[in-house]
Short mmCIF file of C-alpha atoms and ligand atoms in Angstrom, two decimals:
data_model
loop_
_atom_site.label_atom_id
_atom_site.label_comp_id
_atom_site.label_asym_id
_atom_site.label_seq_id
_atom_site.Cartn_x
_atom_site.Cartn_y
_atom_site.Cartn_z
CA MET A 1 -0.02 0.08 0.05
CA SER A 2 1.14 3.45 -0.89
CA LYS A 3 2.33 5.62 1.90
CA ASP A 4 0.51 8.81 0.44
CA ILE A 5 -1.28 10.54 3.25
CA VAL A 6 -4.48 10.42 1.02
CA PHE A 7 -4.69 6.68 1.80
CA ASP A 8 -4.80 7.45 5.50
CA LEU A 9 -7.38 9.95 4.82
CA ILE A 10 -9.48 7.31 2.83
CA GLN A 11 -9.03 4.97 5.52
CA LYS A 12 -10.46 7.55 8.02
CA GLU A 13 -13.47 8.00 5.69
CA HIS A 14 -14.01 4.44 5.49
CA ASP A 15 -14.08 4.17 9.52
CA ARG A 16 -16.42 7.13 9.67
CA GLN A 17 -18.83 5.32 7.12
CA VAL A 18 -18.53 2.11 9.08
CA ASN A 19 -18.93 3.48 12.57
CA GLY A 20 -21.87 5.86 12.09
CA VAL A 21 -25.49 5.96 11.17
CA GLU A 22 -25.79 7.40 7.62
CA LEU A 23 -29.20 9.12 7.25
CA ILE A 24 -28.41 11.51 4.52
CA ALA A 25 -31.32 11.05 2.04
CA SER A 26 -29.20 11.35 -1.15
CA GLU A 27 -26.49 8.80 -0.09
CA ASN A 28 -25.88 5.11 -0.12
CA PHE A 29 -23.36 2.44 -0.09
CA VAL A 30 -22.21 0.73 -3.06
CA SER A 31 -21.19 -2.91 -3.47
CA ASP A 32 -17.60 -4.07 -3.57
CA ASP A 33 -18.33 -4.96 -7.39
CA VAL A 34 -19.29 -1.27 -8.11
CA LEU A 35 -16.18 0.09 -6.22
CA ARG A 36 -13.99 -2.43 -8.15
CA ALA A 37 -15.39 -1.26 -11.47
CA MET A 38 -14.94 2.38 -10.64
CA GLY A 39 -11.34 1.74 -9.49
CA SER A 40 -10.33 0.15 -12.65
CA VAL A 41 -7.94 0.85 -15.75
CA LEU A 42 -10.79 2.10 -17.53
CA THR A 43 -10.01 5.51 -15.89
CA ASN A 44 -7.05 5.69 -18.38
CA LYS A 45 -9.16 5.91 -21.58
CA TYR A 46 -10.38 8.70 -23.61
CA ALA A 47 -13.66 8.08 -25.37
CA GLU A 48 -15.13 11.43 -26.66
CA GLY A 49 -18.27 10.49 -28.66
CA LEU A 50 -20.58 7.54 -28.34
CA PRO A 51 -20.17 3.81 -28.87
CA GLY A 52 -19.21 3.07 -32.44
CA LYS A 53 -18.75 6.92 -33.05
CA ARG A 54 -15.87 7.92 -31.07
CA TYR A 55 -13.03 10.54 -31.68
CA TYR A 56 -10.25 8.27 -30.32
CA GLY A 57 -8.85 4.87 -31.21
CA GLY A 58 -8.69 1.86 -29.04
CA CYS A 59 -12.37 2.26 -27.77
CA GLN A 60 -13.54 -1.28 -28.72
CA VAL A 61 -13.71 -2.47 -25.00
CA VAL A 62 -15.30 0.63 -23.49
CA ASP A 63 -17.70 0.69 -26.32
CA GLU A 64 -18.87 -2.71 -25.23
CA VAL A 65 -18.86 -1.57 -21.47
CA GLU A 66 -21.04 1.53 -22.40
CA ASP A 67 -23.42 -0.59 -24.50
CA VAL A 68 -24.00 -2.82 -21.43
CA ALA A 69 -24.83 0.13 -19.17
CA ARG A 70 -27.00 1.60 -21.78
CA GLU A 71 -28.83 -1.74 -22.37
CA ARG A 72 -29.36 -2.49 -18.66
CA ALA A 73 -30.52 1.30 -17.98
CA LYS A 74 -33.09 0.99 -20.69
CA GLN A 75 -34.43 -2.47 -19.42
CA LEU A 76 -34.44 -0.97 -15.70
CA TYR A 77 -36.88 1.76 -16.94
CA ASN A 78 -38.55 0.65 -19.88
CA ALA A 79 -36.80 3.44 -21.87
CA GLU A 80 -36.29 3.74 -25.53
CA TRP A 81 -33.07 5.67 -25.29
CA VAL A 82 -30.44 6.72 -22.68
CA ASN A 83 -27.25 8.62 -22.38
CA VAL A 84 -25.20 7.30 -19.58
CA GLN A 85 -22.43 9.79 -19.78
CA PRO A 86 -23.46 12.74 -17.48
CA HIS A 87 -20.88 12.97 -14.81
CA SER A 88 -23.51 13.90 -12.20
CA GLY A 89 -27.29 14.90 -11.82
CA ALA A 90 -26.42 18.56 -12.36
CA SER A 91 -24.54 17.80 -15.63
CA ALA A 92 -27.66 15.71 -16.81
CA ASN A 93 -29.94 18.61 -15.93
CA SER A 94 -27.73 21.22 -17.72
CA ALA A 95 -27.61 19.03 -20.82
CA ALA A 96 -31.25 18.54 -20.89
CA MET A 97 -31.84 22.07 -20.46
CA LEU A 98 -29.21 22.97 -23.15
CA ALA A 99 -31.13 20.65 -25.54
CA CYS A 100 -34.56 22.05 -24.59
CA LEU A 101 -34.23 25.85 -23.82
CA ASN A 102 -32.76 28.90 -25.58
CA PRO A 103 -31.09 31.47 -23.07
CA GLY A 104 -33.84 33.55 -21.71
CA ASP A 105 -36.53 31.04 -22.21
CA THR A 106 -39.08 30.61 -19.47
CA MET A 107 -38.82 27.32 -17.23
CA LEU A 108 -41.15 26.26 -14.46
CA GLY A 109 -39.64 24.35 -11.41
CA PHE A 110 -40.14 23.28 -7.90
CA ASP A 111 -39.03 26.06 -5.51
CA LEU A 112 -35.83 25.17 -3.91
CA SER A 113 -36.97 26.32 -0.34
CA HIS A 114 -39.84 23.87 -0.68
CA GLY A 115 -37.75 20.83 -1.65
CA GLY A 116 -36.70 21.59 -5.28
CA HIS A 117 -33.25 21.59 -6.44
CA LEU A 118 -30.60 24.24 -7.31
CA THR A 119 -30.75 23.14 -11.07
CA HIS A 120 -34.25 23.62 -11.23
CA GLY A 121 -33.90 27.46 -11.62
CA SER A 122 -32.27 28.60 -8.58
CA PRO A 123 -30.80 32.24 -8.99
CA VAL A 124 -27.48 31.02 -7.84
CA ASN A 125 -27.19 28.25 -10.33
CA TYR A 126 -26.71 28.40 -14.24
CA SER A 127 -30.41 27.36 -14.66
CA GLY A 128 -31.64 30.65 -12.89
CA LYS A 129 -28.93 32.78 -14.65
CA LEU A 130 -29.47 31.43 -18.15
CA TYR A 131 -33.15 30.96 -18.37
CA ARG A 132 -36.05 32.60 -16.75
CA PRO A 133 -37.18 30.65 -13.95
CA VAL A 134 -40.54 30.60 -12.32
CA PHE A 135 -41.80 28.26 -9.54
CA TYR A 136 -44.35 26.29 -8.00
CA GLY A 137 -44.43 25.10 -4.21
CA VAL A 138 -46.21 23.05 -1.78
CA ASN A 139 -49.59 23.78 -0.16
CA ARG A 140 -49.20 25.13 3.26
CA GLU A 141 -51.62 23.05 4.91
CA THR A 142 -50.85 19.61 3.17
CA GLY A 143 -47.29 19.98 2.53
CA ARG A 144 -47.81 18.31 -0.93
CA VAL A 145 -47.13 19.89 -4.31
CA ASP A 146 -49.82 22.35 -5.04
CA MET A 147 -51.17 21.20 -8.61
CA ASP A 148 -53.48 24.19 -8.77
CA MET A 149 -50.45 26.54 -8.39
CA VAL A 150 -48.52 24.52 -10.94
CA ARG A 151 -51.37 24.86 -13.35
CA ASP A 152 -51.77 28.79 -12.80
CA VAL A 153 -48.29 29.48 -12.92
CA ALA A 154 -48.13 27.51 -16.08
CA ARG A 155 -51.04 29.25 -17.79
CA LYS A 156 -49.69 32.59 -16.82
CA GLU A 157 -46.02 32.20 -17.64
CA LYS A 158 -46.14 29.85 -20.64
CA PRO A 159 -42.90 28.11 -19.92
CA ARG A 160 -41.08 26.04 -22.60
CA LEU A 161 -39.88 23.52 -19.96
CA ILE A 162 -41.73 22.24 -16.82
CA VAL A 163 -39.57 20.45 -14.36
CA CYS A 164 -41.07 17.81 -11.80
CA GLY A 165 -38.72 16.07 -9.19
CA ALA A 166 -37.10 17.22 -6.15
CA SER A 167 -34.25 16.93 -3.58
CA ALA A 168 -36.51 16.97 -0.39
CA TYR A 169 -39.83 15.85 -1.15
CA SER A 170 -41.42 12.69 0.47
CA ARG A 171 -44.28 12.08 -1.78
CA ASP A 172 -44.74 10.51 -5.28
CA TRP A 173 -45.55 12.66 -8.18
CA ASP A 174 -48.42 13.08 -10.44
CA TYR A 175 -46.65 13.06 -13.67
CA ALA A 176 -49.93 12.57 -15.65
CA THR A 177 -51.27 15.81 -14.35
CA PHE A 178 -48.27 17.57 -14.90
CA ARG A 179 -48.26 16.17 -18.59
CA GLN A 180 -51.83 17.45 -19.11
CA ILE A 181 -50.62 21.03 -17.92
CA ALA A 182 -47.60 20.73 -20.05
CA ASP A 183 -49.65 19.93 -23.22
CA GLU A 184 -52.05 22.60 -22.39
CA VAL A 185 -49.54 25.35 -22.33
CA GLY A 186 -47.22 23.74 -25.07
CA ALA A 187 -44.15 23.09 -22.60
CA LEU A 188 -41.99 20.17 -22.66
CA LEU A 189 -42.21 18.03 -19.44
CA MET A 190 -38.82 16.85 -17.73
CA ALA A 191 -38.76 14.77 -14.44
CA ASP A 192 -35.61 14.70 -12.31
CA MET A 193 -36.01 11.32 -10.53
CA ALA A 194 -32.66 11.30 -8.83
CA HIS A 195 -33.90 10.64 -5.46
CA PRO A 196 -36.43 7.91 -5.86
CA ALA A 197 -34.73 6.35 -9.04
CA GLY A 198 -34.07 3.03 -7.45
CA LEU A 199 -37.60 2.60 -6.13
CA ILE A 200 -38.92 3.71 -9.55
CA ALA A 201 -36.62 1.05 -11.36
CA LYS A 202 -38.45 -1.71 -9.27
CA GLY A 203 -42.22 -0.34 -9.86
CA LEU A 204 -42.46 0.64 -6.16
CA LEU A 205 -43.20 4.31 -7.35
CA ARG A 206 -44.73 5.73 -10.67
CA ASN A 207 -42.46 5.78 -13.69
CA PRO A 208 -41.94 9.33 -14.99
CA LEU A 209 -40.97 7.92 -18.42
CA GLU A 210 -44.62 6.91 -19.03
CA HIS A 211 -45.43 10.74 -19.19
CA CYS A 212 -42.48 13.02 -19.32
CA HIS A 213 -40.51 13.93 -22.52
CA LEU A 214 -37.40 13.45 -20.99
CA VAL A 215 -36.11 12.08 -17.55
CA THR A 216 -32.69 12.98 -15.75
CA THR A 217 -31.44 11.10 -12.63
CA THR A 218 -28.31 10.54 -10.72
CA THR A 219 -27.11 6.91 -10.23
CA HIS A 220 -26.03 6.89 -6.69
CA LYS A 221 -28.95 7.66 -4.33
CA THR A 222 -31.66 4.89 -3.96
CA LEU A 223 -30.34 3.39 -7.27
CA ARG A 224 -27.04 2.49 -5.24
CA GLY A 225 -24.63 3.03 -7.97
CA PRO A 226 -21.41 5.17 -8.50
CA ARG A 227 -21.81 8.89 -8.27
CA GLY A 228 -23.04 9.89 -11.69
CA GLY A 229 -26.01 11.00 -13.90
CA MET A 230 -27.86 9.84 -16.93
CA ILE A 231 -30.71 11.13 -19.27
CA LEU A 232 -33.39 8.77 -20.47
CA VAL A 233 -36.40 8.95 -22.85
CA GLY A 234 -39.53 6.82 -22.69
CA LYS A 235 -40.73 4.48 -25.37
CA ASN A 236 -43.05 5.54 -27.98
CA PHE A 237 -42.72 9.25 -27.77
CA ASP A 238 -43.44 11.78 -30.35
CA ASN A 239 -40.65 13.87 -31.41
CA PRO A 240 -41.68 17.02 -29.67
CA TRP A 241 -39.03 19.44 -30.92
CA GLY A 242 -37.32 17.90 -33.78
CA LEU A 243 -35.19 20.46 -35.76
CA LYS A 244 -34.41 20.28 -39.40
CA THR A 245 -30.74 19.58 -40.30
CA LYS A 246 -29.06 21.19 -43.20
CA LYS A 247 -29.92 18.09 -45.38
CA GLY A 248 -33.65 18.55 -44.42
CA THR A 249 -33.89 15.59 -42.21
CA LEU A 250 -35.57 15.66 -38.89
CA ARG A 251 -33.05 15.65 -35.97
CA GLY A 252 -34.92 13.99 -33.00
CA MET A 253 -34.75 14.93 -29.35
CA THR A 254 -32.40 12.14 -28.50
CA GLY A 255 -29.93 13.44 -30.98
CA LEU A 256 -30.14 16.87 -29.51
CA LEU A 257 -29.62 15.38 -26.07
CA ASP A 258 -26.63 13.30 -27.05
CA SER A 259 -25.01 16.53 -28.53
CA ALA A 260 -25.89 18.51 -25.58
CA VAL A 261 -24.02 16.06 -23.24
CA PHE A 262 -20.94 15.90 -25.62
CA PRO A 263 -19.72 18.26 -27.11
CA GLY A 264 -22.30 20.57 -25.33
CA MET A 265 -21.55 20.19 -21.70
CA GLN A 266 -18.72 17.68 -21.27
CA GLY A 267 -15.63 16.41 -22.80
CA GLY A 268 -14.50 12.72 -22.28
CA PRO A 269 -16.87 10.37 -20.59
CA LEU A 270 -15.74 8.87 -17.41
CA GLU A 271 -15.63 5.05 -18.68
CA HIS A 272 -14.63 3.65 -15.41
CA VAL A 273 -17.71 5.25 -13.82
CA ILE A 274 -19.87 4.06 -16.75
CA ALA A 275 -18.64 0.48 -15.99
CA ALA A 276 -19.55 0.94 -12.32
CA LYS A 277 -23.03 2.13 -13.53
CA ALA A 278 -23.48 -0.94 -15.57
CA VAL A 279 -22.43 -3.10 -12.62
CA ALA A 280 -24.92 -1.27 -10.47
CA PHE A 281 -27.81 -1.49 -12.96
CA GLY A 282 -27.13 -5.24 -13.21
CA GLU A 283 -27.58 -5.51 -9.43
CA ALA A 284 -30.67 -3.33 -9.59
CA LEU A 285 -32.20 -5.66 -12.32
CA ARG A 286 -32.05 -8.45 -9.77
CA PRO A 287 -35.07 -9.46 -7.68
CA GLU A 288 -33.16 -8.98 -4.63
CA PHE A 289 -33.15 -5.19 -5.34
CA GLU A 290 -37.04 -5.16 -5.03
CA THR A 291 -36.58 -6.60 -1.67
CA TYR A 292 -34.01 -3.95 -0.78
CA GLY A 293 -36.46 -1.22 -2.20
CA ARG A 294 -39.35 -2.45 -0.26
CA GLN A 295 -37.49 -2.38 2.98
CA VAL A 296 -36.25 0.99 2.30
CA MET A 297 -39.89 2.31 2.25
CA ALA A 298 -40.85 0.22 5.09
CA ASN A 299 -37.99 1.80 7.09
CA ALA A 300 -38.87 5.25 5.99
CA ALA A 301 -42.45 4.77 6.86
CA ALA A 302 -41.48 3.60 10.38
CA MET A 303 -39.04 6.51 10.66
CA ALA A 304 -41.82 9.10 9.93
CA ASP A 305 -44.32 7.38 12.19
CA GLU A 306 -41.75 7.16 15.23
CA PHE A 307 -40.86 10.96 14.50
CA MET A 308 -44.49 11.93 14.67
CA GLN A 309 -45.17 9.68 17.74
CA ARG A 310 -42.48 11.79 19.40
CA GLY A 311 -44.08 14.96 18.50
CA TYR A 312 -42.08 15.92 15.49
CA HIS A 313 -43.57 17.70 12.45
CA VAL A 314 -42.97 15.50 9.32
CA ILE A 315 -43.88 17.67 6.34
CA SER A 316 -46.93 16.26 4.63
CA GLY A 317 -47.54 13.83 7.62
CA GLY A 318 -45.48 10.87 6.07
CA THR A 319 -43.51 9.61 3.16
CA ASP A 320 -44.28 7.48 0.22
CA ASN A 321 -40.55 6.97 -0.63
CA HIS A 322 -37.11 6.88 1.14
CA SER A 323 -37.02 10.36 2.63
CA MET A 324 -38.65 12.99 4.71
CA LEU A 325 -38.27 16.60 5.92
CA ILE A 326 -38.59 17.49 9.45
CA ASP A 327 -39.62 20.92 10.58
CA LEU A 328 -37.96 21.56 14.04
CA ARG A 329 -39.48 24.85 14.94
CA ASN A 330 -41.63 23.16 17.63
CA LYS A 331 -38.36 21.73 19.10
CA ASN A 332 -36.77 24.99 19.61
CA ILE A 333 -33.50 24.02 17.72
CA THR A 334 -32.45 25.16 14.23
CA GLY A 335 -31.45 22.68 11.55
CA LYS A 336 -27.90 23.74 11.90
CA GLU A 337 -27.82 23.12 15.65
CA ALA A 338 -29.39 19.59 15.06
CA GLU A 339 -27.04 18.66 12.21
CA GLU A 340 -24.07 19.63 14.21
CA ALA A 341 -25.08 17.71 17.60
CA LEU A 342 -26.23 14.49 15.63
CA VAL A 343 -23.03 14.51 13.55
CA ALA A 344 -21.26 14.65 16.99
CA SER A 345 -23.11 11.65 17.98
CA GLU A 346 -22.30 9.64 14.63
CA ILE A 347 -25.63 10.16 13.29
CA THR A 348 -25.13 11.96 9.97
CA VAL A 349 -28.08 14.05 8.54
CA ASN A 350 -28.23 17.25 6.77
CA LYS A 351 -29.87 20.63 7.65
CA ASN A 352 -32.57 21.55 5.19
CA MET A 353 -34.85 24.48 4.42
CA VAL A 354 -38.50 23.44 5.27
CA PRO A 355 -41.48 24.97 3.10
CA PHE A 356 -42.25 28.64 4.34
CA ASP A 357 -38.95 28.64 6.34
CA THR A 358 -38.13 31.55 8.56
CA GLN A 359 -34.25 30.86 8.64
CA SER A 360 -31.49 31.29 6.07
CA PRO A 361 -30.23 28.28 4.08
CA PHE A 362 -27.09 28.29 6.31
CA VAL A 363 -29.27 27.86 9.41
CA THR A 364 -32.61 26.44 8.20
CA SER A 365 -35.45 25.10 10.59
CA GLY A 366 -35.19 21.53 9.62
CA ILE A 367 -33.34 18.40 8.83
CA ARG A 368 -33.82 16.02 5.83
CA VAL A 369 -33.28 12.30 6.57
CA GLY A 370 -33.62 8.99 4.37
CA THR A 371 -33.36 5.29 4.84
CA ALA A 372 -31.43 4.18 1.53
CA ALA A 373 -27.94 3.84 3.14
CA VAL A 374 -28.91 2.41 6.50
CA THR A 375 -31.19 -0.17 4.69
CA THR A 376 -28.21 -1.27 2.65
CA ARG A 377 -26.48 -1.84 5.95
CA GLY A 378 -29.12 -4.24 6.89
CA LEU A 379 -31.10 -2.28 9.34
CA LYS A 380 -34.87 -2.93 9.81
CA VAL A 381 -38.05 -1.20 11.18
CA ASP A 382 -37.14 -1.86 14.92
CA ASP A 383 -33.55 -0.58 14.45
CA ILE A 384 -34.90 2.62 12.75
CA ARG A 385 -37.24 3.26 15.72
CA GLN A 386 -34.34 2.91 18.06
CA ILE A 387 -32.41 5.28 16.08
CA VAL A 388 -35.20 7.93 15.96
CA GLY A 389 -35.13 7.43 19.81
CA TRP A 390 -31.50 8.32 19.90
CA ILE A 391 -32.09 11.41 17.59
CA ASP A 392 -34.65 12.65 19.89
CA GLU A 393 -32.48 12.18 22.86
CA VAL A 394 -29.81 14.45 21.14
CA ILE A 395 -32.15 17.00 19.90
CA SER A 396 -34.01 17.35 23.29
CA ASP A 397 -30.53 17.85 25.16
CA HIS A 398 -28.34 19.00 22.30
CA THR A 399 -26.10 21.36 24.46
CA ASN A 400 -25.17 18.42 26.75
CA PRO A 401 -21.84 16.84 25.97
CA SER A 402 -22.64 13.75 28.00
CA THR A 403 -25.88 13.02 26.02
CA ILE A 404 -23.90 13.15 22.83
CA ALA A 405 -21.19 11.00 24.06
CA SER A 406 -23.58 8.43 25.42
CA VAL A 407 -25.48 8.20 22.02
CA LYS A 408 -22.29 8.11 20.00
CA GLU A 409 -21.23 5.15 22.10
CA MET A 410 -24.63 3.34 21.55
CA VAL A 411 -24.39 4.08 17.74
CA GLU A 412 -20.88 2.66 17.30
CA GLU A 413 -21.72 -0.52 19.27
CA LYS A 414 -24.88 -1.06 17.12
CA MET A 415 -23.22 -0.45 13.86
CA SER A 416 -20.25 -2.80 14.73
CA ALA A 417 -22.79 -5.46 14.13
CA TYR A 418 -23.49 -4.38 10.51
CA PRO A 419 -20.67 -4.72 8.32
CA LEU A 420 -20.38 -2.39 5.53
CA PHE A 421 -17.95 -3.44 2.82
CA GLY A 422 -18.44 -6.94 1.73
CA TRP A 423 -22.11 -6.61 2.32
CA THR A 424 -24.51 -9.06 1.27
CA GLU A 425 -28.18 -8.39 0.09
CA VAL A 426 -30.81 -7.52 2.72
CA VAL A 427 -33.60 -9.87 3.37
CA ALA A 428 -37.13 -8.40 3.96
CA GLU A 429 -38.69 -8.92 7.40
N1 DSN B 1 -27.18 17.32 -3.36
C1 DSN B 1 -28.35 16.40 -3.70
C2 DSN B 1 -29.22 15.98 -2.68
O1 DSN B 1 -28.60 15.90 -1.44
O2 DSN B 1 -30.32 15.74 -2.64
C3 DSN B 1 -28.99 16.77 -4.81
O3 DSN B 1 -28.17 17.27 -5.89
#
């Protein structure tokens, strides 16, 4: 083993991951096979272009690798077309918008402070600087996306693109109604399914490819692959914005999307990451992955229930997926304070704005939690309830170092029974 200090740091991060309870809703733990593919010699290869149409020689093997990834992704989502090259979800979104929008065009997205994502039109992101963003949010009473507001804003603003999907929203999406609204105002409809992608792959939540003109995702959240992104298009879709080429032939949206990824947004694809995506997609195609997804959802439902029984305000009163947002205002603690105290107890969460928040994004009134990673570790419903009890203990006494120390000890002892690397598939209860 090299003596480079970096490897000491990697060991430290390994130990942090093994010792603690990981509740960040957007994280997961990949298998040893995914790690192996990602750390392979494929990182040495340049492969600008697509399989069979590269700008470099020697791509015959990576062509096959990328084709395996593409075929498996299509199978997972019943897709007609996919591009597996985006380096991240943000890259996938920027390529999708580059293909769909001209600078200054109006796009309608989910408000970041209600659970949306930076790349869905936030003023601090390219999407809010290059395009003209307008937003919908959640209903104050129900905590659910306000479809009347989506329709009203769409009718008034006539966006060219409507984006559904979120980074902090615990309910399934009504893609069919979004599509009706998009058709009524002449907009394209895009879903960003980054968070629930693994659950959608097994039919546990609605599939946006049935209604949306295009779908983007990350590959590393509930889908449990390497850090990365992709763009998909569903079967039997009309060409909603085909362009005439110089030769007069119609250039379909998939061609525009391919060109938007490369050369539009990126240079060489990361073929080692694409190989790891292929491995992860292969794992997700197996029946055990449905067992995993069902356990993720059962664990999340139990988590929401346990929080609510302890007097916490879970936005929308529960969850359909792997995650939830908790408004801590009735607990007299900010999101920042809660995150810091919990991290000190080896329970990792992130502070998060809640709808109609009164704090800044650096402080926030809430936390976001999810069960994708702890379910990969093998935790079940009873373990989740125990962990919520510890979270409650820390939040209720967050300035007391001895409470934090005692929870940390219990967390470390518990997690020592759940080996992380070299894990095997979880078995449902
Ligand atoms: N940062 C991701 C998340 O945590 O949801 C989204 O990009």
